Structure formats: structure tokens, C-alpha cells
């Protein structure tokens, strides 16, 4: 009987192990998403959190004529290609 070369046997063994690991892998759970709304007599504040980290904050005024704006939350990383950061600052959204 002819024996298979050692490299072919090793490759077959690695392929079988990889298939078993893929079958045992657990699916990654969806991230926890929270939409929080705070309101008083003058403004509505909407906050979006993903995995507990604030992604966006939108402030909508109830006073007629005052435009809504968004606050860019600070992240742990800074983009070195940008001379300044808008983190924590208001970002006005103009509508025409």
C-alpha cells in the first residue's frame, strides 16, 4: 500500500482542525445600542450610545427659529491629519 507524503498528511490534518474550530466558534453578539432622550420645556436632547460609548448627541430647541445642532463626543483617538479637533464642540447642521 502506498503511503501519502508527510506534507499532504500535515495539510489534511490542519484543514480538519480549522474546520472543527470554525464549527465551534460562537457568533459575535450584536452591540448593545441605547437611544436616550432627555426633555425639558426648552430643549430635547437625544443621545445614541453603542456598547456604552456615546456616539452622537443631538440638541433640538423647542423655541421657534433656533436650529438644532449636534455635539461631537470626544473619542480616545485623535486624527493626526486634522490640525484641530471638533471633539466636544457643537456642529451646526445647515438646511437650505
Short mmCIF file of N, CA and C in Angstrom, two decimals:
data_model
loop_
_atom_site.label_atom_id
_atom_site.label_comp_id
_atom_site.label_asym_id
_atom_site.label_seq_id
_atom_site.Cartn_x
_atom_site.Cartn_y
_atom_site.Cartn_z
N UNK A 1 0.84 -1.16 0.00
CA UNK A 1 0.00 0.00 0.00
C UNK A 1 0.90 1.24 0.00
N UNK A 2 0.50 2.25 -0.77
CA UNK A 2 1.28 3.48 -0.87
C UNK A 2 0.88 4.44 0.23
N UNK A 3 1.86 4.98 0.93
CA UNK A 3 1.60 5.96 1.98
C UNK A 3 1.65 7.36 1.37
N UNK A 4 0.82 8.23 1.90
CA UNK A 4 0.80 9.63 1.44
C UNK A 4 2.02 10.34 1.98
N UNK A 5 2.55 11.28 1.20
CA UNK A 5 3.71 12.03 1.70
C UNK A 5 3.33 12.80 2.97
N UNK A 6 4.30 13.04 3.81
CA UNK A 6 4.08 13.72 5.09
C UNK A 6 3.48 15.12 4.89
N UNK A 7 3.92 15.94 3.93
CA UNK A 7 3.32 17.26 3.78
C UNK A 7 1.82 17.19 3.45
N UNK A 8 1.40 16.19 2.69
CA UNK A 8 -0.02 16.05 2.34
C UNK A 8 -0.81 15.68 3.58
N UNK A 9 -0.28 14.78 4.40
CA UNK A 9 -0.96 14.41 5.64
C UNK A 9 -1.05 15.60 6.60
N UNK A 10 0.02 16.36 6.69
CA UNK A 10 0.02 17.53 7.58
C UNK A 10 -1.00 18.55 7.12
N UNK A 11 -1.08 18.79 5.81
CA UNK A 11 -2.05 19.75 5.28
C UNK A 11 -3.48 19.28 5.54
N UNK A 12 -3.74 17.99 5.37
CA UNK A 12 -5.07 17.45 5.62
C UNK A 12 -5.44 17.59 7.09
N UNK A 13 -4.49 17.34 7.98
CA UNK A 13 -4.74 17.46 9.41
C UNK A 13 -5.05 18.91 9.79
N UNK A 14 -4.29 19.87 9.25
CA UNK A 14 -4.55 21.28 9.52
C UNK A 14 -5.90 21.71 8.99
N UNK A 15 -6.27 21.21 7.83
CA UNK A 15 -7.57 21.55 7.25
C UNK A 15 -8.70 21.03 8.13
N UNK A 16 -8.57 19.83 8.64
CA UNK A 16 -9.61 19.27 9.53
C UNK A 16 -9.70 20.05 10.83
N UNK A 17 -8.58 20.46 11.39
CA UNK A 17 -8.59 21.23 12.63
C UNK A 17 -9.23 22.59 12.43
N UNK A 18 -8.93 23.24 11.31
CA UNK A 18 -9.52 24.54 11.01
C UNK A 18 -11.03 24.45 10.86
N UNK A 19 -11.52 23.39 10.23
CA UNK A 19 -12.95 23.20 10.05
C UNK A 19 -13.63 22.97 11.40
N UNK A 20 -13.00 22.22 12.29
CA UNK A 20 -13.58 21.96 13.61
C UNK A 20 -13.64 23.25 14.42
N UNK A 21 -12.60 24.08 14.34
CA UNK A 21 -12.60 25.34 15.08
C UNK A 21 -13.68 26.29 14.57
N UNK A 22 -13.87 26.32 13.26
CA UNK A 22 -14.89 27.20 12.68
C UNK A 22 -16.28 26.76 13.12
N UNK A 23 -16.51 25.46 13.25
CA UNK A 23 -17.81 24.97 13.68
C UNK A 23 -18.06 25.26 15.15
N UNK A 24 -16.98 25.29 15.96
CA UNK A 24 -17.11 25.55 17.39
C UNK A 24 -17.21 27.04 17.72
N UNK A 25 -16.87 27.90 16.77
CA UNK A 25 -16.87 29.35 17.02
C UNK A 25 -18.28 29.84 17.33
N UNK A 26 -18.37 30.67 18.35
CA UNK A 26 -19.67 31.23 18.73
C UNK A 26 -19.92 32.50 17.95
N UNK A 27 -21.16 32.78 17.58
CA UNK A 27 -21.44 34.00 16.85
C UNK A 27 -21.19 35.23 17.73
N UNK A 28 -20.73 36.29 17.11
CA UNK A 28 -20.46 37.52 17.83
C UNK A 28 -21.80 38.21 18.12
N UNK A 29 -22.08 38.55 19.37
CA UNK A 29 -23.37 39.18 19.68
C UNK A 29 -23.44 40.59 19.11
N UNK A 30 -24.64 41.03 18.83
CA UNK A 30 -24.85 42.39 18.36
C UNK A 30 -24.48 43.38 19.47
N UNK A 31 -23.95 44.54 19.11
CA UNK A 31 -23.60 45.52 20.15
C UNK A 31 -24.85 46.08 20.82
N UNK A 32 -24.71 46.39 22.09
CA UNK A 32 -25.82 47.00 22.84
C UNK A 32 -25.98 48.44 22.37
N UNK A 33 -27.18 48.78 21.90
CA UNK A 33 -27.47 50.12 21.41
C UNK A 33 -28.52 50.75 22.30
N UNK A 34 -28.25 51.96 22.78
CA UNK A 34 -29.19 52.70 23.62
C UNK A 34 -29.50 54.04 22.96
N UNK A 35 -30.77 54.39 22.95
CA UNK A 35 -31.19 55.71 22.48
C UNK A 35 -31.85 56.40 23.67
N UNK A 36 -31.18 57.41 24.21
CA UNK A 36 -31.66 58.11 25.39
C UNK A 36 -32.21 59.47 24.98
N UNK A 37 -33.36 59.83 25.51
CA UNK A 37 -33.98 61.12 25.22
C UNK A 37 -34.26 61.83 26.53
N UNK A 38 -33.73 63.05 26.65
CA UNK A 38 -33.99 63.90 27.81
C UNK A 38 -34.71 65.13 27.28
N UNK A 39 -35.70 65.58 28.04
CA UNK A 39 -36.50 66.69 27.56
C UNK A 39 -36.90 67.60 28.71
N UNK A 40 -36.91 68.90 28.43
CA UNK A 40 -37.48 69.86 29.37
C UNK A 40 -38.35 70.82 28.57
N UNK A 41 -38.68 71.96 29.13
CA UNK A 41 -39.60 72.86 28.44
C UNK A 41 -38.96 73.63 27.29
N UNK A 42 -37.60 73.58 27.15
CA UNK A 42 -36.94 74.34 26.09
C UNK A 42 -36.21 73.50 25.06
N UNK A 43 -35.69 72.34 25.45
CA UNK A 43 -34.90 71.51 24.52
C UNK A 43 -35.23 70.03 24.65
N UNK A 44 -34.89 69.30 23.58
CA UNK A 44 -34.92 67.84 23.57
C UNK A 44 -33.50 67.39 23.24
N UNK A 45 -32.91 66.55 24.09
CA UNK A 45 -31.56 66.06 23.88
C UNK A 45 -31.65 64.56 23.60
N UNK A 46 -31.15 64.16 22.42
CA UNK A 46 -31.15 62.76 22.03
C UNK A 46 -29.71 62.27 22.01
N UNK A 47 -29.46 61.15 22.68
CA UNK A 47 -28.11 60.59 22.76
C UNK A 47 -28.13 59.16 22.25
N UNK A 48 -27.14 58.83 21.42
CA UNK A 48 -27.00 57.47 20.90
C UNK A 48 -25.75 56.86 21.50
N UNK A 49 -25.90 55.71 22.17
CA UNK A 49 -24.77 55.00 22.76
C UNK A 49 -24.68 53.62 22.14
N UNK A 50 -23.47 53.22 21.79
CA UNK A 50 -23.20 51.88 21.28
C UNK A 50 -22.11 51.29 22.15
N UNK A 51 -22.42 50.14 22.74
CA UNK A 51 -21.51 49.47 23.69
C UNK A 51 -21.13 50.39 24.85
N UNK A 52 -22.06 51.25 25.26
CA UNK A 52 -21.85 52.14 26.39
C UNK A 52 -21.09 53.41 26.04
N UNK A 53 -20.62 53.55 24.81
CA UNK A 53 -19.87 54.74 24.40
C UNK A 53 -20.80 55.68 23.63
N UNK A 54 -20.81 56.94 23.98
CA UNK A 54 -21.65 57.93 23.29
C UNK A 54 -21.13 58.13 21.89
N UNK A 55 -22.02 57.96 20.91
CA UNK A 55 -21.67 58.13 19.51
C UNK A 55 -22.12 59.48 18.97
N UNK A 56 -23.30 59.93 19.39
CA UNK A 56 -23.78 61.24 18.94
C UNK A 56 -24.75 61.82 19.95
N UNK A 57 -24.79 63.14 19.99
CA UNK A 57 -25.72 63.88 20.82
C UNK A 57 -26.35 64.95 19.93
N UNK A 58 -27.67 64.98 19.88
CA UNK A 58 -28.38 65.97 19.09
C UNK A 58 -29.24 66.80 20.03
N UNK A 59 -29.15 68.12 19.90
CA UNK A 59 -29.91 69.04 20.72
C UNK A 59 -30.90 69.77 19.82
N UNK A 60 -32.19 69.62 20.12
CA UNK A 60 -33.24 70.27 19.35
C UNK A 60 -33.99 71.23 20.26
N UNK A 61 -34.01 72.49 19.86
CA UNK A 61 -34.68 73.51 20.65
C UNK A 61 -36.17 73.50 20.36
N UNK A 62 -36.96 73.77 21.38
CA UNK A 62 -38.41 73.91 21.21
C UNK A 62 -38.78 75.36 20.91
N UNK A 63 -37.81 76.24 20.96
CA UNK A 63 -38.04 77.65 20.68
C UNK A 63 -38.03 77.84 19.16
N UNK A 64 -39.07 78.40 18.60
CA UNK A 64 -39.13 78.59 17.14
C UNK A 64 -37.96 79.43 16.63
N UNK A 65 -37.40 79.01 15.51
CA UNK A 65 -36.32 79.75 14.88
C UNK A 65 -34.93 79.35 15.33
N UNK A 66 -34.80 78.50 16.33
CA UNK A 66 -33.48 78.07 16.81
C UNK A 66 -33.17 76.72 16.16
N UNK A 67 -32.07 76.69 15.43
CA UNK A 67 -31.69 75.48 14.68
C UNK A 67 -31.15 74.40 15.61
N UNK A 68 -31.44 73.13 15.28
CA UNK A 68 -30.85 72.04 16.07
C UNK A 68 -29.35 71.93 15.78
N UNK A 69 -28.62 71.35 16.70
CA UNK A 69 -27.20 71.12 16.48
C UNK A 69 -26.80 69.80 17.09
N UNK A 70 -25.61 69.35 16.67
CA UNK A 70 -25.07 68.08 17.12
C UNK A 70 -23.79 68.34 17.89
N UNK A 71 -23.53 67.53 18.91
CA UNK A 71 -22.28 67.62 19.66
C UNK A 71 -21.46 66.39 19.33
N UNK A 72 -20.23 66.61 18.89
CA UNK A 72 -19.33 65.51 18.55
C UNK A 72 -18.63 65.08 19.82
N UNK A 73 -18.90 63.87 20.32
CA UNK A 73 -18.24 63.43 21.56
C UNK A 73 -16.76 63.16 21.33
N UNK A 74 -15.98 63.38 22.35
CA UNK A 74 -14.55 63.10 22.27
C UNK A 74 -14.32 61.60 22.18
N UNK A 75 -13.36 61.20 21.36
CA UNK A 75 -13.00 59.79 21.25
C UNK A 75 -11.65 59.58 21.91
N UNK A 76 -11.27 58.34 22.08
CA UNK A 76 -9.97 58.04 22.66
C UNK A 76 -8.83 58.30 21.71
N UNK A 77 -9.14 58.40 20.41
CA UNK A 77 -8.09 58.59 19.41
C UNK A 77 -8.22 59.97 18.78
N UNK A 78 -7.13 60.48 18.31
CA UNK A 78 -7.12 61.76 17.62
C UNK A 78 -6.60 61.54 16.22
N UNK A 79 -7.23 62.16 15.23
CA UNK A 79 -6.80 62.04 13.84
C UNK A 79 -5.64 63.00 13.61
N UNK A 80 -4.43 62.47 13.41
CA UNK A 80 -3.27 63.35 13.27
C UNK A 80 -3.30 64.17 11.98
N UNK A 81 -4.12 63.79 11.00
CA UNK A 81 -4.17 64.55 9.76
C UNK A 81 -4.98 65.83 9.90
N UNK A 82 -5.71 65.97 10.99
CA UNK A 82 -6.53 67.16 11.23
C UNK A 82 -5.78 68.11 12.16
N UNK A 83 -5.71 69.39 11.79
CA UNK A 83 -4.98 70.34 12.64
C UNK A 83 -5.66 70.58 13.97
N UNK A 84 -6.96 70.54 14.01
CA UNK A 84 -7.69 70.74 15.25
C UNK A 84 -8.76 69.67 15.37
N UNK A 85 -9.30 69.54 16.51
CA UNK A 85 -10.33 68.52 16.71
C UNK A 85 -11.65 69.20 17.04
N UNK A 86 -12.76 68.63 16.54
CA UNK A 86 -14.08 69.17 16.86
C UNK A 86 -14.70 68.42 18.04
N UNK A 87 -13.93 67.58 18.70
CA UNK A 87 -14.46 66.77 19.78
C UNK A 87 -15.02 67.63 20.89
N UNK A 88 -16.25 67.33 21.27
CA UNK A 88 -16.89 68.05 22.34
C UNK A 88 -17.44 69.41 21.94
N UNK A 89 -17.33 69.75 20.66
CA UNK A 89 -17.80 71.04 20.18
C UNK A 89 -19.11 70.88 19.42
N UNK A 90 -19.83 71.98 19.29
CA UNK A 90 -21.08 71.98 18.54
C UNK A 90 -20.78 71.92 17.05
N UNK A 91 -21.61 71.19 16.34
CA UNK A 91 -21.53 71.13 14.90
C UNK A 91 -22.90 71.53 14.38
N UNK A 92 -22.98 72.69 13.73
CA UNK A 92 -24.26 73.19 13.24
C UNK A 92 -24.58 72.51 11.93
N UNK A 93 -25.82 72.09 11.79
CA UNK A 93 -26.28 71.46 10.57
C UNK A 93 -27.18 72.45 9.84
N UNK A 94 -26.67 72.97 8.74
CA UNK A 94 -27.44 73.95 7.98
C UNK A 94 -28.37 73.24 7.02
N UNK A 95 -29.59 73.70 6.95
CA UNK A 95 -30.56 73.18 5.99
C UNK A 95 -30.99 74.33 5.09
N UNK A 96 -30.98 74.06 3.82
CA UNK A 96 -31.36 75.09 2.84
C UNK A 96 -32.65 74.72 2.16
#
